[in-house]
Amino acid sequence: MIEPGATIGILGGGQLGRMLALEAARMGYRAHIYCPEADSPAAEIAAAATVAAYDDPKALAAFAAAVDVVTVEFENVPSECLTRLAHSVPVRPGPSLFHIARHRLREKQFIRGQGIDTAPFAAVNDPDMLH
């Protein structure tokens, strides 16, 4: 557990990142946003922001050094980015879970593998299967 006063690194600067940063501040945490957009909604209200590509190793290293834990505001942050950060700072949930969450078939298969029922599903590998 990280204590209030710690800095939460948030990958992504959209509306969900903004809401996360606001709630973090309300709870006594600082938010540091990392995203490629210079005018992101989350960066407007965060304690700090890094504007850089998700594959910029120098910017990611500086970001990791400035935060106590990293999370994301959306599941499509590149896997390489999450893995690189996880070598230096805790990433929660971990990179392997994002690998599952960004692919709906893997996600359903994982959930079923945990013994949890899902709605019926099937892989659609050919657009003709939809007709």
PDB file of C-alpha atoms in Angstrom:
ATOM      1  CA  MET A   1       0.000   0.000   0.000  1.00  0.00           C
ATOM      2  CA  ILE A   2       1.217   3.484  -0.742  1.00  0.00           C
ATOM      3  CA  GLU A   3       0.639   6.174   1.844  1.00  0.00           C
ATOM      4  CA  PRO A   4      -1.005   9.559   1.218  1.00  0.00           C
ATOM      5  CA  GLY A   5       1.542  12.021  -0.059  1.00  0.00           C
ATOM      6  CA  ALA A   6       2.869   9.487  -2.563  1.00  0.00           C
ATOM      7  CA  THR A   7       2.758  10.151  -6.286  1.00  0.00           C
ATOM      8  CA  ILE A   8       0.574   8.011  -8.542  1.00  0.00           C
ATOM      9  CA  GLY A   9       1.751   7.881 -12.142  1.00  0.00           C
ATOM     10  CA  ILE A  10      -1.153   7.710 -14.565  1.00  0.00           C
ATOM     11  CA  LEU A  11      -0.596   6.638 -18.160  1.00  0.00           C
ATOM     12  CA  GLY A  12      -3.133   8.442 -20.296  1.00  0.00           C
ATOM     13  CA  GLY A  13      -4.452  11.954 -20.024  1.00  0.00           C
ATOM     14  CA  GLY A  14      -8.133  11.714 -20.903  1.00  0.00           C
ATOM     15  CA  GLN A  15     -11.274  12.217 -18.867  1.00  0.00           C
ATOM     16  CA  LEU A  16     -10.810   9.028 -16.822  1.00  0.00           C
ATOM     17  CA  GLY A  17      -7.270  10.130 -15.969  1.00  0.00           C
ATOM     18  CA  ARG A  18      -8.639  13.497 -14.923  1.00  0.00           C
ATOM     19  CA  MET A  19     -11.232  11.891 -12.632  1.00  0.00           C
ATOM     20  CA  LEU A  20      -8.565   9.588 -11.173  1.00  0.00           C
ATOM     21  CA  ALA A  21      -6.220  12.533 -10.529  1.00  0.00           C
ATOM     22  CA  LEU A  22      -9.012  14.507  -8.839  1.00  0.00           C
ATOM     23  CA  GLU A  23      -9.936  11.619  -6.565  1.00  0.00           C
ATOM     24  CA  ALA A  24      -6.286  10.910  -5.793  1.00  0.00           C
ATOM     25  CA  ALA A  25      -5.814  14.544  -4.726  1.00  0.00           C
ATOM     26  CA  ARG A  26      -8.927  14.359  -2.557  1.00  0.00           C
ATOM     27  CA  MET A  27      -7.371  11.346  -0.813  1.00  0.00           C
ATOM     28  CA  GLY A  28      -4.005  13.065  -0.298  1.00  0.00           C
ATOM     29  CA  TYR A  29      -2.032  11.700  -3.244  1.00  0.00           C
ATOM     30  CA  ARG A  30      -0.271  13.526  -6.043  1.00  0.00           C
ATOM     31  CA  ALA A  31      -0.958  12.565  -9.663  1.00  0.00           C
ATOM     32  CA  HIS A  32       1.656  12.638 -12.418  1.00  0.00           C
ATOM     33  CA  ILE A  33       0.162  12.224 -15.894  1.00  0.00           C
ATOM     34  CA  TYR A  34       2.129  10.683 -18.764  1.00  0.00           C
ATOM     35  CA  CYS A  35       0.674  10.976 -22.258  1.00  0.00           C
ATOM     36  CA  PRO A  36       1.660  12.086 -25.744  1.00  0.00           C
ATOM     37  CA  GLU A  37      -0.908  14.920 -25.913  1.00  0.00           C
ATOM     38  CA  ALA A  38       0.206  18.382 -24.756  1.00  0.00           C
ATOM     39  CA  ASP A  39      -3.316  19.557 -23.949  1.00  0.00           C
ATOM     40  CA  SER A  40      -4.758  16.556 -22.116  1.00  0.00           C
ATOM     41  CA  PRO A  41      -7.674  17.044 -19.695  1.00  0.00           C
ATOM     42  CA  ALA A  42      -5.900  15.142 -16.911  1.00  0.00           C
ATOM     43  CA  ALA A  43      -2.664  17.139 -17.157  1.00  0.00           C
ATOM     44  CA  GLU A  44      -4.632  20.363 -16.608  1.00  0.00           C
ATOM     45  CA  ILE A  45      -5.301  19.441 -12.977  1.00  0.00           C
ATOM     46  CA  ALA A  46      -2.462  17.024 -12.088  1.00  0.00           C
ATOM     47  CA  ALA A  47       0.473  17.900  -9.848  1.00  0.00           C
ATOM     48  CA  ALA A  48       2.861  17.020 -12.698  1.00  0.00           C
ATOM     49  CA  ALA A  49       2.730  15.948 -16.325  1.00  0.00           C
ATOM     50  CA  THR A  50       5.097  14.378 -18.816  1.00  0.00           C
ATOM     51  CA  VAL A  51       4.295  14.863 -22.484  1.00  0.00           C
ATOM     52  CA  ALA A  52       6.083  12.153 -24.440  1.00  0.00           C
ATOM     53  CA  ALA A  53       5.464   9.118 -26.624  1.00  0.00           C
ATOM     54  CA  TYR A  54       4.719   5.824 -24.902  1.00  0.00           C
ATOM     55  CA  ASP A  55       7.874   4.385 -26.483  1.00  0.00           C
ATOM     56  CA  ASP A  56      10.297   7.126 -25.334  1.00  0.00           C
ATOM     57  CA  PRO A  57      12.772   5.296 -23.049  1.00  0.00           C
ATOM     58  CA  LYS A  58      14.316   8.447 -21.539  1.00  0.00           C
ATOM     59  CA  ALA A  59      10.950  10.015 -20.730  1.00  0.00           C
ATOM     60  CA  LEU A  60       9.683   6.714 -19.281  1.00  0.00           C
ATOM     61  CA  ALA A  61      12.772   6.391 -17.066  1.00  0.00           C
ATOM     62  CA  ALA A  62      12.337   9.940 -15.753  1.00  0.00           C
ATOM     63  CA  PHE A  63       8.626   9.295 -15.159  1.00  0.00           C
ATOM     64  CA  ALA A  64       9.359   6.057 -13.270  1.00  0.00           C
ATOM     65  CA  ALA A  65      11.856   7.896 -11.070  1.00  0.00           C
ATOM     66  CA  ALA A  66       9.266  10.574 -10.239  1.00  0.00           C
ATOM     67  CA  VAL A  67       6.378   8.294  -9.155  1.00  0.00           C
ATOM     68  CA  ASP A  68       5.731   5.662  -6.484  1.00  0.00           C
ATOM     69  CA  VAL A  69       3.314   3.477  -8.465  1.00  0.00           C
ATOM     70  CA  VAL A  70       1.899   3.480 -12.003  1.00  0.00           C
ATOM     71  CA  THR A  71      -1.587   2.759 -13.274  1.00  0.00           C
ATOM     72  CA  VAL A  72      -3.410   3.451 -16.521  1.00  0.00           C
ATOM     73  CA  GLU A  73      -6.592   5.192 -17.500  1.00  0.00           C
ATOM     74  CA  PHE A  74      -7.245   2.935 -20.497  1.00  0.00           C
ATOM     75  CA  GLU A  75      -6.232  -0.605 -21.415  1.00  0.00           C
ATOM     76  CA  ASN A  76      -4.501   0.097 -24.732  1.00  0.00           C
ATOM     77  CA  VAL A  77      -1.239   1.558 -23.446  1.00  0.00           C
ATOM     78  CA  PRO A  78       1.455  -0.377 -25.339  1.00  0.00           C
ATOM     79  CA  SER A  79       2.621  -3.514 -23.527  1.00  0.00           C
ATOM     80  CA  GLU A  80       6.261  -2.535 -24.004  1.00  0.00           C
ATOM     81  CA  CYS A  81       5.651   0.690 -22.078  1.00  0.00           C
ATOM     82  CA  LEU A  82       4.107  -1.159 -19.130  1.00  0.00           C
ATOM     83  CA  THR A  83       6.836  -3.781 -19.098  1.00  0.00           C
ATOM     84  CA  ARG A  84       9.605  -1.162 -19.229  1.00  0.00           C
ATOM     85  CA  LEU A  85       8.056   0.753 -16.317  1.00  0.00           C
ATOM     86  CA  ALA A  86       7.495  -2.429 -14.284  1.00  0.00           C
ATOM     87  CA  HIS A  87      11.280  -2.922 -14.135  1.00  0.00           C
ATOM     88  CA  SER A  88      11.589   0.308 -12.133  1.00  0.00           C
ATOM     89  CA  VAL A  89       8.306   0.959 -10.348  1.00  0.00           C
ATOM     90  CA  PRO A  90       5.214  -1.063  -9.385  1.00  0.00           C
ATOM     91  CA  VAL A  91       2.607  -1.117 -12.179  1.00  0.00           C
ATOM     92  CA  ARG A  92      -0.894  -1.933 -10.967  1.00  0.00           C
ATOM     93  CA  PRO A  93      -2.573  -3.938 -12.272  1.00  0.00           C
ATOM     94  CA  GLY A  94       0.502  -5.653 -13.696  1.00  0.00           C
ATOM     95  CA  PRO A  95       1.403  -5.739 -17.392  1.00  0.00           C
ATOM     96  CA  SER A  96       0.193  -9.336 -17.827  1.00  0.00           C
ATOM     97  CA  LEU A  97      -3.338  -8.337 -16.816  1.00  0.00           C
ATOM     98  CA  PHE A  98      -3.359  -5.518 -19.364  1.00  0.00           C
ATOM     99  CA  HIS A  99      -2.286  -8.061 -21.980  1.00  0.00           C
ATOM    100  CA  ILE A 100      -5.462  -9.990 -21.144  1.00  0.00           C
ATOM    101  CA  ALA A 101      -7.774  -6.971 -20.811  1.00  0.00           C
ATOM    102  CA  ARG A 102      -6.923  -5.440 -24.185  1.00  0.00           C
ATOM    103  CA  HIS A 103      -8.071  -8.519 -26.123  1.00  0.00           C
ATOM    104  CA  ARG A 104     -11.714  -9.484 -25.604  1.00  0.00           C
ATOM    105  CA  LEU A 105     -11.296 -13.171 -26.500  1.00  0.00           C
ATOM    106  CA  ARG A 106      -8.333 -13.567 -24.116  1.00  0.00           C
ATOM    107  CA  GLU A 107     -10.353 -11.710 -21.501  1.00  0.00           C
ATOM    108  CA  LYS A 108     -13.360 -14.057 -21.780  1.00  0.00           C
ATOM    109  CA  GLN A 109     -11.132 -17.135 -21.815  1.00  0.00           C
ATOM    110  CA  PHE A 110      -9.264 -15.903 -18.731  1.00  0.00           C
ATOM    111  CA  ILE A 111     -12.514 -15.241 -16.857  1.00  0.00           C
ATOM    112  CA  ARG A 112     -13.855 -18.693 -17.720  1.00  0.00           C
ATOM    113  CA  GLY A 113     -10.518 -20.186 -16.690  1.00  0.00           C
ATOM    114  CA  GLN A 114     -11.097 -18.680 -13.242  1.00  0.00           C
ATOM    115  CA  GLY A 115     -14.361 -20.617 -12.986  1.00  0.00           C
ATOM    116  CA  ILE A 116     -16.581 -17.599 -13.607  1.00  0.00           C
ATOM    117  CA  ASP A 117     -19.486 -17.980 -16.013  1.00  0.00           C
ATOM    118  CA  THR A 118     -19.702 -15.619 -18.981  1.00  0.00           C
ATOM    119  CA  ALA A 119     -22.251 -15.030 -21.680  1.00  0.00           C
ATOM    120  CA  PRO A 120     -21.706 -17.375 -24.635  1.00  0.00           C
ATOM    121  CA  PHE A 121     -18.970 -16.164 -26.982  1.00  0.00           C
ATOM    122  CA  ALA A 122     -17.052 -17.322 -30.028  1.00  0.00           C
ATOM    123  CA  ALA A 123     -13.984 -16.127 -31.887  1.00  0.00           C
ATOM    124  CA  VAL A 124     -14.827 -14.463 -35.200  1.00  0.00           C
ATOM    125  CA  ASN A 125     -11.854 -14.845 -37.495  1.00  0.00           C
ATOM    126  CA  ASP A 126     -13.671 -14.434 -40.794  1.00  0.00           C
ATOM    127  CA  PRO A 127     -16.064 -11.540 -41.541  1.00  0.00           C
ATOM    128  CA  ASP A 128     -18.296 -13.994 -43.453  1.00  0.00           C
ATOM    129  CA  MET A 129     -19.065 -15.676 -40.119  1.00  0.00           C
ATOM    130  CA  LEU A 130     -21.123 -12.593 -39.211  1.00  0.00           C
ATOM    131  CA  HIS A 131     -23.688 -13.170 -41.958  1.00  0.00           C
TER     132      HIS A 131
END
